[in-house]
mmCIF file of C-alpha atoms and ligand atoms in Angstrom:
data_model
loop_
_atom_site.group_PDB
_atom_site.id
_atom_site.type_symbol
_atom_site.label_atom_id
_atom_site.label_comp_id
_atom_site.label_asym_id
_atom_site.label_seq_id
_atom_site.Cartn_x
_atom_site.Cartn_y
_atom_site.Cartn_z
ATOM 1 C CA UNK A 27 0.000 0.000 0.000
ATOM 2 C CA UNK A 28 2.766 2.402 0.931
ATOM 3 C CA UNK A 29 5.627 1.447 -1.398
ATOM 4 C CA UNK A 30 5.938 4.198 -3.979
ATOM 5 C CA UNK A 31 6.488 3.171 -7.602
ATOM 6 C CA UNK A 32 9.025 4.890 -9.942
ATOM 7 C CA UNK A 33 6.367 6.990 -11.690
ATOM 8 C CA UNK A 34 5.080 8.263 -8.366
ATOM 9 C CA UNK A 35 8.630 9.092 -7.266
ATOM 10 C CA UNK A 36 8.956 11.216 -10.414
ATOM 11 C CA UNK A 37 5.643 12.952 -9.738
ATOM 12 C CA UNK A 38 6.759 13.699 -6.189
ATOM 13 C CA UNK A 39 10.257 14.912 -7.038
ATOM 14 C CA UNK A 40 9.393 16.867 -10.200
ATOM 15 C CA UNK A 41 5.978 18.195 -9.325
ATOM 16 C CA UNK A 42 4.580 18.045 -5.797
ATOM 17 C CA UNK A 43 7.730 18.607 -3.722
ATOM 18 C CA UNK A 44 9.086 21.516 -5.831
ATOM 19 C CA UNK A 45 5.635 23.084 -5.836
ATOM 20 C CA UNK A 46 5.336 22.743 -2.051
ATOM 21 C CA UNK A 47 8.714 24.530 -1.733
ATOM 22 C CA UNK A 48 7.754 27.291 -4.159
ATOM 23 C CA UNK A 49 4.401 27.860 -2.447
ATOM 24 C CA UNK A 50 5.098 27.093 1.212
ATOM 25 C CA UNK A 51 2.261 26.558 3.619
ATOM 26 C CA UNK A 52 1.145 29.692 5.459
ATOM 27 C CA UNK A 53 2.968 29.486 8.789
ATOM 28 C CA UNK A 54 -0.293 30.279 10.630
ATOM 29 C CA UNK A 55 -1.716 27.010 9.282
ATOM 30 C CA UNK A 56 1.047 24.739 10.581
ATOM 31 C CA UNK A 57 -0.038 22.424 13.403
ATOM 32 C CA UNK A 58 2.728 23.664 15.706
ATOM 33 C CA UNK A 59 0.904 27.001 15.928
ATOM 34 C CA UNK A 60 -1.896 25.245 17.834
ATOM 35 C CA UNK A 61 -1.921 27.949 20.545
ATOM 36 C CA UNK A 62 -3.114 30.750 18.259
ATOM 37 C CA UNK A 63 -5.882 31.429 15.764
ATOM 38 C CA UNK A 64 -6.919 29.823 13.442
ATOM 39 C CA UNK A 65 -5.375 26.626 14.866
ATOM 40 C CA UNK A 66 -6.504 26.968 18.481
ATOM 41 C CA UNK A 67 -9.741 25.041 18.982
ATOM 42 C CA UNK A 68 -13.068 26.557 20.046
ATOM 43 C CA UNK A 69 -12.913 24.196 23.026
ATOM 44 C CA UNK A 70 -10.258 21.923 24.506
ATOM 45 C CA UNK A 71 -12.958 20.053 26.411
ATOM 46 C CA UNK A 72 -14.570 18.319 23.470
ATOM 47 C CA UNK A 73 -12.160 15.959 21.707
ATOM 48 C CA UNK A 74 -13.278 15.047 18.188
ATOM 49 C CA UNK A 75 -12.100 12.389 15.758
ATOM 50 C CA UNK A 76 -10.509 13.414 12.469
ATOM 51 C CA UNK A 77 -12.947 11.233 10.498
ATOM 52 C CA UNK A 78 -15.893 12.668 12.437
ATOM 53 C CA UNK A 79 -14.859 16.212 11.472
ATOM 54 C CA UNK A 80 -13.978 15.557 7.853
ATOM 55 C CA UNK A 81 -16.644 13.123 6.686
ATOM 56 C CA UNK A 82 -19.233 14.876 4.579
ATOM 57 C CA UNK A 83 -22.121 12.404 4.477
ATOM 58 C CA UNK A 84 -24.749 14.578 6.160
ATOM 59 C CA UNK A 85 -25.135 18.091 4.667
ATOM 60 C CA UNK A 86 -26.223 19.630 8.019
ATOM 61 C CA UNK A 87 -23.868 17.567 10.274
ATOM 62 C CA UNK A 88 -26.909 16.155 12.038
ATOM 63 C CA UNK A 89 -25.152 12.771 11.892
ATOM 64 C CA UNK A 90 -22.513 13.935 14.403
ATOM 65 C CA UNK A 91 -25.187 15.392 16.670
ATOM 66 C CA UNK A 92 -27.183 12.131 16.667
ATOM 67 C CA UNK A 93 -24.079 10.046 17.354
ATOM 68 C CA UNK A 94 -22.892 12.261 20.198
ATOM 69 C CA UNK A 95 -26.161 13.377 21.790
ATOM 70 C CA UNK A 96 -28.688 10.650 21.091
ATOM 71 C CA UNK A 97 -27.186 7.255 20.369
ATOM 72 C CA UNK A 98 -23.897 7.142 22.253
ATOM 73 C CA UNK A 99 -23.458 3.520 21.165
ATOM 74 C CA UNK A 100 -22.344 1.526 18.110
ATOM 75 C CA UNK A 101 -24.887 1.202 15.345
ATOM 76 C CA UNK A 102 -25.058 -1.059 12.280
ATOM 77 C CA UNK A 103 -22.651 -0.065 9.557
ATOM 78 C CA UNK A 104 -22.683 -0.342 5.750
ATOM 79 C CA UNK A 105 -20.967 -3.156 3.834
ATOM 80 C CA UNK A 106 -18.568 -0.542 2.375
ATOM 81 C CA UNK A 107 -17.511 0.718 5.800
ATOM 82 C CA UNK A 108 -17.198 -2.856 7.068
ATOM 83 C CA UNK A 109 -15.042 -3.679 4.061
ATOM 84 C CA UNK A 110 -12.798 -0.706 4.845
ATOM 85 C CA UNK A 111 -12.411 -1.810 8.462
ATOM 86 C CA UNK A 112 -11.439 -5.377 7.513
ATOM 87 C CA UNK A 113 -8.947 -4.139 4.874
ATOM 88 C CA UNK A 114 -7.295 -1.823 7.426
ATOM 89 C CA UNK A 115 -6.926 -4.623 9.964
ATOM 90 C CA UNK A 116 -5.495 -7.047 7.399
ATOM 91 C CA UNK A 117 -2.954 -4.576 6.031
ATOM 92 C CA UNK A 118 -1.792 -3.343 9.439
ATOM 93 C CA UNK A 119 -1.451 -6.869 10.841
ATOM 94 C CA UNK A 120 0.601 -7.998 7.836
ATOM 95 C CA UNK A 121 3.065 -5.134 8.243
ATOM 96 C CA UNK A 122 3.311 -5.679 11.994
ATOM 97 C CA UNK A 123 4.087 -9.388 11.616
ATOM 98 C CA UNK A 124 6.515 -8.767 8.737
ATOM 99 C CA UNK A 125 8.556 -6.356 10.880
ATOM 100 C CA UNK A 126 8.573 -8.786 13.821
ATOM 101 C CA UNK A 127 9.812 -11.625 11.591
ATOM 102 C CA UNK A 128 12.465 -9.470 9.948
ATOM 103 C CA UNK A 129 13.798 -8.479 13.392
ATOM 104 C CA UNK A 130 14.084 -12.204 14.149
ATOM 105 C CA UNK A 131 16.192 -12.645 11.019
ATOM 106 C CA UNK A 132 13.466 -14.432 9.030
ATOM 107 C CA UNK A 133 13.148 -13.431 5.382
ATOM 108 C CA UNK A 134 10.909 -16.143 3.846
ATOM 109 C CA UNK A 135 7.828 -14.261 4.945
ATOM 110 C CA UNK A 136 5.105 -14.709 2.387
ATOM 111 C CA UNK A 137 3.542 -17.975 3.574
ATOM 112 C CA UNK A 138 3.574 -16.978 7.210
ATOM 113 C CA UNK A 139 2.067 -13.576 6.402
ATOM 114 C CA UNK A 140 -0.697 -15.243 4.416
ATOM 115 C CA UNK A 141 -1.507 -17.605 7.284
ATOM 116 C CA UNK A 142 -1.775 -14.649 9.670
ATOM 117 C CA UNK A 143 -3.885 -12.714 7.161
ATOM 118 C CA UNK A 144 -6.255 -15.694 6.787
ATOM 119 C CA UNK A 145 -6.777 -15.792 10.543
ATOM 120 C CA UNK A 146 -7.406 -12.027 10.742
ATOM 121 C CA UNK A 147 -9.789 -12.063 7.767
ATOM 122 C CA UNK A 148 -11.906 -14.851 9.305
ATOM 123 C CA UNK A 149 -12.112 -13.244 12.724
ATOM 124 C CA UNK A 150 -12.784 -9.718 11.400
ATOM 125 C CA UNK A 151 -15.522 -10.847 9.052
ATOM 126 C CA UNK A 152 -17.112 -12.885 11.841
ATOM 127 C CA UNK A 153 -17.198 -9.845 14.133
ATOM 128 C CA UNK A 154 -18.384 -7.501 11.338
ATOM 129 C CA UNK A 155 -21.412 -9.716 10.660
ATOM 130 C CA UNK A 156 -22.992 -8.375 13.843
ATOM 131 C CA UNK A 157 -22.705 -4.757 12.629
ATOM 132 C CA UNK A 158 -23.014 -4.799 8.864
ATOM 133 C CA UNK A 159 -26.266 -5.687 7.217
ATOM 134 C CA UNK A 160 -26.065 -7.528 3.870
ATOM 135 C CA UNK A 161 -22.353 -8.159 4.165
ATOM 136 C CA UNK A 162 -21.187 -10.383 1.316
ATOM 137 C CA UNK A 163 -18.838 -12.399 3.488
ATOM 138 C CA UNK A 164 -17.466 -14.768 0.886
ATOM 139 C CA UNK A 165 -16.770 -12.034 -1.627
ATOM 140 C CA UNK A 166 -15.156 -9.820 1.007
ATOM 141 C CA UNK A 167 -13.040 -12.736 2.236
ATOM 142 C CA UNK A 168 -11.780 -13.492 -1.290
ATOM 143 C CA UNK A 169 -10.996 -9.839 -1.915
ATOM 144 C CA UNK A 170 -9.053 -9.530 1.339
ATOM 145 C CA UNK A 171 -7.081 -12.702 0.504
ATOM 146 C CA UNK A 172 -6.111 -11.070 -2.812
ATOM 147 C CA UNK A 173 -4.939 -7.957 -0.978
ATOM 148 C CA UNK A 174 -2.976 -10.117 1.465
ATOM 149 C CA UNK A 175 -1.266 -12.058 -1.363
ATOM 150 C CA UNK A 176 -0.338 -8.861 -3.172
ATOM 151 C CA UNK A 177 0.982 -7.156 -0.034
ATOM 152 C CA UNK A 178 2.836 -10.203 1.337
ATOM 153 C CA UNK A 179 4.548 -10.744 -2.021
ATOM 154 C CA UNK A 180 5.615 -7.098 -2.218
ATOM 155 C CA UNK A 181 6.939 -7.118 1.343
ATOM 156 C CA UNK A 182 9.023 -10.258 0.828
ATOM 157 C CA UNK A 183 10.351 -8.956 -2.455
ATOM 158 C CA UNK A 184 11.253 -5.559 -0.910
ATOM 159 C CA UNK A 185 13.091 -7.234 1.939
ATOM 160 C CA UNK A 186 15.149 -9.364 -0.471
ATOM 161 C CA UNK A 187 15.804 -6.368 -2.706
ATOM 162 C CA UNK A 188 17.284 -4.433 0.244
ATOM 163 C CA UNK A 189 19.135 -7.486 1.539
ATOM 164 C CA UNK A 190 20.730 -8.127 -1.849
ATOM 165 C CA UNK A 191 21.782 -4.500 -2.189
ATOM 166 C CA UNK A 192 23.173 -4.241 1.368
ATOM 167 C CA UNK A 193 24.102 -7.803 2.475
ATOM 168 C CA UNK A 194 25.983 -6.463 5.517
ATOM 169 C CA UNK A 195 22.980 -4.757 7.184
ATOM 170 C CA UNK A 196 21.879 -5.758 10.666
ATOM 171 C CA UNK A 197 18.183 -6.391 11.385
ATOM 172 C CA UNK A 198 17.495 -2.847 12.564
ATOM 173 C CA UNK A 199 18.826 -1.208 9.387
ATOM 174 C CA UNK A 200 17.168 -3.814 7.196
ATOM 175 C CA UNK A 201 13.775 -3.118 8.783
ATOM 176 C CA UNK A 202 14.251 0.656 8.431
ATOM 177 C CA UNK A 203 15.010 0.420 4.720
ATOM 178 C CA UNK A 204 12.445 -2.279 3.930
ATOM 179 C CA UNK A 205 9.608 -0.565 5.814
ATOM 180 C CA UNK A 206 10.314 3.159 5.469
ATOM 181 C CA UNK A 207 6.990 4.105 7.069
ATOM 182 C CA UNK A 208 5.362 3.806 10.471
ATOM 183 C CA UNK A 209 2.041 2.002 10.298
ATOM 184 C CA UNK A 210 -0.838 2.571 12.730
ATOM 185 C CA UNK A 211 0.880 5.662 14.083
ATOM 186 C CA UNK A 212 -0.841 6.919 17.239
ATOM 187 C CA UNK A 213 -1.014 10.698 17.689
ATOM 188 C CA UNK A 214 -2.282 12.818 20.543
ATOM 189 C CA UNK A 215 -4.389 15.493 18.813
ATOM 190 C CA UNK A 216 -5.559 17.212 22.019
ATOM 191 C CA UNK A 217 -3.702 20.485 21.333
ATOM 192 C CA UNK A 218 -6.043 20.942 18.374
ATOM 193 C CA UNK A 219 -9.251 19.818 20.120
ATOM 194 C CA UNK A 220 -8.896 16.330 18.637
ATOM 195 C CA UNK A 221 -8.825 12.890 20.201
ATOM 196 C CA UNK A 222 -5.777 11.843 22.224
ATOM 197 C CA UNK A 223 -5.748 8.548 20.379
ATOM 198 C CA UNK A 224 -5.757 9.438 16.704
ATOM 199 C CA UNK A 225 -4.521 6.579 14.553
ATOM 200 C CA UNK A 226 -2.874 7.341 11.217
ATOM 201 C CA UNK A 227 -2.746 4.454 8.715
ATOM 202 C CA UNK A 228 0.885 5.209 7.847
ATOM 203 C CA UNK A 229 3.419 8.029 7.837
ATOM 204 C CA UNK A 230 6.666 8.117 5.881
ATOM 205 C CA UNK A 231 9.290 7.412 8.521
ATOM 206 C CA UNK A 232 11.594 10.212 7.430
ATOM 207 C CA UNK A 233 8.760 12.767 7.591
ATOM 208 C CA UNK A 234 6.680 14.554 5.043
ATOM 209 C CA UNK A 235 3.937 12.125 3.874
ATOM 210 C CA UNK A 236 0.760 10.852 5.548
ATOM 211 C CA UNK A 237 -1.106 7.883 4.014
ATOM 212 C CA UNK A 238 -4.754 6.926 4.440
ATOM 213 C CA UNK A 239 -6.403 3.833 2.964
ATOM 214 C CA UNK A 240 -9.905 4.062 1.521
ATOM 215 C CA UNK A 241 -12.199 1.832 -0.475
ATOM 216 C CA UNK A 242 -14.941 3.110 -2.798
ATOM 217 C CA UNK A 243 -15.266 6.363 -4.721
ATOM 218 C CA UNK A 244 -12.873 9.261 -4.440
ATOM 219 C CA UNK A 245 -14.429 12.068 -2.429
ATOM 220 C CA UNK A 246 -13.159 15.567 -1.739
ATOM 221 C CA UNK A 247 -13.315 15.095 2.033
ATOM 222 C CA UNK A 248 -10.774 12.239 1.918
ATOM 223 C CA UNK A 249 -8.038 14.823 1.302
ATOM 224 C CA UNK A 250 -9.447 17.019 4.077
ATOM 225 C CA UNK A 251 -9.179 14.081 6.463
ATOM 226 C CA UNK A 252 -5.485 13.605 5.598
ATOM 227 C CA UNK A 253 -4.956 17.349 6.170
ATOM 228 C CA UNK A 254 -6.443 16.853 9.659
ATOM 229 C CA UNK A 255 -3.919 14.115 10.426
ATOM 230 C CA UNK A 256 -1.113 16.282 9.053
ATOM 231 C CA UNK A 257 -2.099 19.146 11.384
ATOM 232 C CA UNK A 258 -2.194 16.751 14.344
ATOM 233 C CA UNK A 259 1.214 15.332 13.365
ATOM 234 C CA UNK A 260 2.686 18.830 13.145
ATOM 235 C CA UNK A 261 1.245 19.824 16.521
ATOM 236 C CA UNK A 262 2.642 16.665 18.126
ATOM 237 C CA UNK A 263 6.074 16.303 16.504
ATOM 238 C CA UNK A 264 6.672 19.918 15.371
ATOM 239 C CA UNK A 265 7.740 18.548 11.984
ATOM 240 C CA UNK A 266 6.138 19.597 8.664
ATOM 241 C CA UNK A 267 3.893 17.342 6.603
ATOM 242 C CA UNK A 268 3.518 18.717 3.078
ATOM 243 C CA UNK A 269 2.268 15.697 1.122
ATOM 244 C CA UNK A 270 -0.774 13.499 1.592
ATOM 245 C CA UNK A 271 -1.699 10.274 -0.113
ATOM 246 C CA UNK A 272 -5.058 8.499 -0.161
ATOM 247 C CA UNK A 273 -4.610 4.873 -1.205
ATOM 248 C CA UNK A 274 -7.781 3.612 -2.918
ATOM 249 C CA UNK A 275 -8.138 -0.172 -2.835
ATOM 250 C CA UNK A 276 -10.924 -1.797 -4.816
ATOM 251 C CA UNK A 277 -12.004 -4.961 -6.581
ATOM 252 C CA UNK A 278 -11.312 -5.162 -10.304
ATOM 253 C CA UNK A 279 -12.293 -8.081 -12.566
ATOM 254 C CA UNK A 280 -11.213 -10.918 -10.298
ATOM 255 C CA UNK A 281 -8.199 -8.952 -9.152
ATOM 256 C CA UNK A 282 -7.656 -5.730 -7.246
ATOM 257 C CA UNK A 283 -6.950 -2.115 -8.109
ATOM 258 C CA UNK A 284 -4.666 0.027 -5.962
ATOM 259 C CA UNK A 285 -4.601 3.665 -6.899
ATOM 260 C CA UNK A 286 -2.623 6.240 -4.899
ATOM 261 C CA UNK A 287 -3.753 9.870 -4.918
ATOM 262 C CA UNK A 288 -0.798 12.089 -3.959
ATOM 263 C CA UNK A 289 -1.426 15.791 -3.290
ATOM 264 C CA UNK A 290 0.059 18.749 -1.441
ATOM 265 C CA UNK A 291 -1.566 19.521 1.880
ATOM 266 C CA UNK A 292 -2.417 23.036 0.862
ATOM 267 C CA UNK A 293 -3.599 26.031 2.861
ATOM 268 C CA UNK A 294 -7.079 25.411 1.428
ATOM 269 C CA UNK A 295 -7.276 21.829 2.749
ATOM 270 C CA UNK A 296 -5.948 22.902 6.136
ATOM 271 C CA UNK A 297 -8.420 25.786 6.397
ATOM 272 C CA UNK A 298 -11.271 23.527 5.325
ATOM 273 C CA UNK A 299 -10.466 21.023 8.084
ATOM 274 C CA UNK A 300 -10.214 23.762 10.715
ATOM 275 C CA UNK A 301 -13.502 25.344 9.652
ATOM 276 C CA UNK A 302 -15.266 21.993 9.918
ATOM 277 C CA UNK A 303 -13.692 21.366 13.327
ATOM 278 C CA UNK A 304 -14.809 24.755 14.669
ATOM 279 C CA UNK A 305 -18.345 24.412 13.296
ATOM 280 C CA UNK A 306 -18.744 20.946 14.759
ATOM 281 C CA UNK A 307 -17.356 21.894 18.163
ATOM 282 C CA UNK A 308 -19.586 25.000 18.342
ATOM 283 C CA UNK A 309 -22.680 23.058 17.348
ATOM 284 C CA UNK A 310 -22.054 20.322 19.925
ATOM 285 C CA UNK A 311 -20.928 22.599 22.766
ATOM 286 C CA UNK A 312 -23.880 24.959 22.290
ATOM 287 C CA UNK A 313 -26.215 21.974 21.942
ATOM 288 C CA UNK A 314 -27.716 23.385 18.755
ATOM 289 C CA UNK A 315 -29.647 20.586 17.098
ATOM 290 C CA UNK A 316 -29.080 20.737 13.316
ATOM 291 C CA UNK A 317 -32.059 20.485 10.995
ATOM 292 C CA UNK A 318 -32.848 17.371 8.990
ATOM 293 C CA UNK A 319 -31.169 17.778 5.600
ATOM 294 C CA UNK A 320 -33.379 18.502 2.609
ATOM 295 C CA UNK A 321 -31.600 15.851 0.597
ATOM 296 C CA UNK A 322 -30.228 12.904 2.516
ATOM 297 C CA UNK A 323 -27.641 10.747 0.780
ATOM 298 C CA UNK A 324 -28.624 7.106 0.314
ATOM 299 C CA UNK A 325 -25.557 5.914 2.233
ATOM 300 C CA UNK A 326 -26.463 7.712 5.481
ATOM 301 C CA UNK A 327 -26.488 5.119 8.270
ATOM 302 C CA UNK A 328 -28.656 7.189 10.562
ATOM 303 C CA UNK A 329 -31.880 7.462 8.603
ATOM 304 C CA UNK A 330 -33.837 5.315 11.018
ATOM 305 C CA UNK A 331 -32.668 7.353 14.038
ATOM 306 C CA UNK A 332 -32.882 10.781 12.455
ATOM 307 C CA UNK A 333 -36.484 12.025 12.144
HETATM 308 S S1 SF4 B 2 -30.823 11.081 7.550
HETATM 309 FE FE1 SF4 B 2 -30.274 13.004 6.511
HETATM 310 S S2 SF4 B 2 -30.329 14.594 8.094
HETATM 311 FE FE2 SF4 B 2 -30.313 12.618 9.116
HETATM 312 S S3 SF4 B 2 -28.159 12.281 9.565
HETATM 313 FE FE3 SF4 B 2 -28.609 11.278 7.636
HETATM 314 S S4 SF4 B 2 -28.119 12.778 6.048
HETATM 315 FE FE4 SF4 B 2 -28.270 13.866 7.997
#
């Protein structure tokens, strides 16, 4: 998911990175300026999730109000969201196990990674059945096995590529070069009025890129969500994040399609995230119940709780 191909390296080095240097981010919109406007939150009491702020399903944000003020419990989810959850768990568990094995000096990883992925897929789908109506379990299982095969093969091949190039490396250096990203990075977003336990899918280890995995259609708010993680990263580590990448994973004619959307985390994306954060915090803190939207999207999970 996070290995960048040669074409993407060219796009980054010839296009996005030079452009981010020519048009640097407005200093006021860097996460490390969390103590002053427009970064400082409306309230430090109400910690929000980055997804909760960015997601644009309900036009009036009544969805957040219902979740926070009415339901306060888990509700059934859609097959697409369930699919996304299972994919995340499979990918993160494969990378975790691969790193553990590489530290133990084991390099024939593929079969063991696939066995672990099979176990995770079965248990995740079994637990998702309770939450997702009309989940196509068999189809989802097959799709996740395809993802696991693809990822496990790439990981093993990357490890051997690095090992062949630098046969003298110890395990620590080999892991750093073979997995140049932190997966499931936990961030404390409280300086920005965000959750203390934000979880980023992956961040380039040497700084500068945040990755987020999605399945389904591209939507504008996906980039806004990555901008939210970038702001939290900057507030926590005081290091800049200029590039975001949404990795779209989908089924394609018996195979899979992985499409990475790289972009600069511009002032516009940052401002958009902050505006949404402030609006949501104000609405929830002032207990202002939003109106029912005039047009509700078909994929809203809250229809039956909303009226
Ligand atoms: S049913 Fe409509 S108004 Fe209610 S949460 Fe969903 S989108 Fe919003």
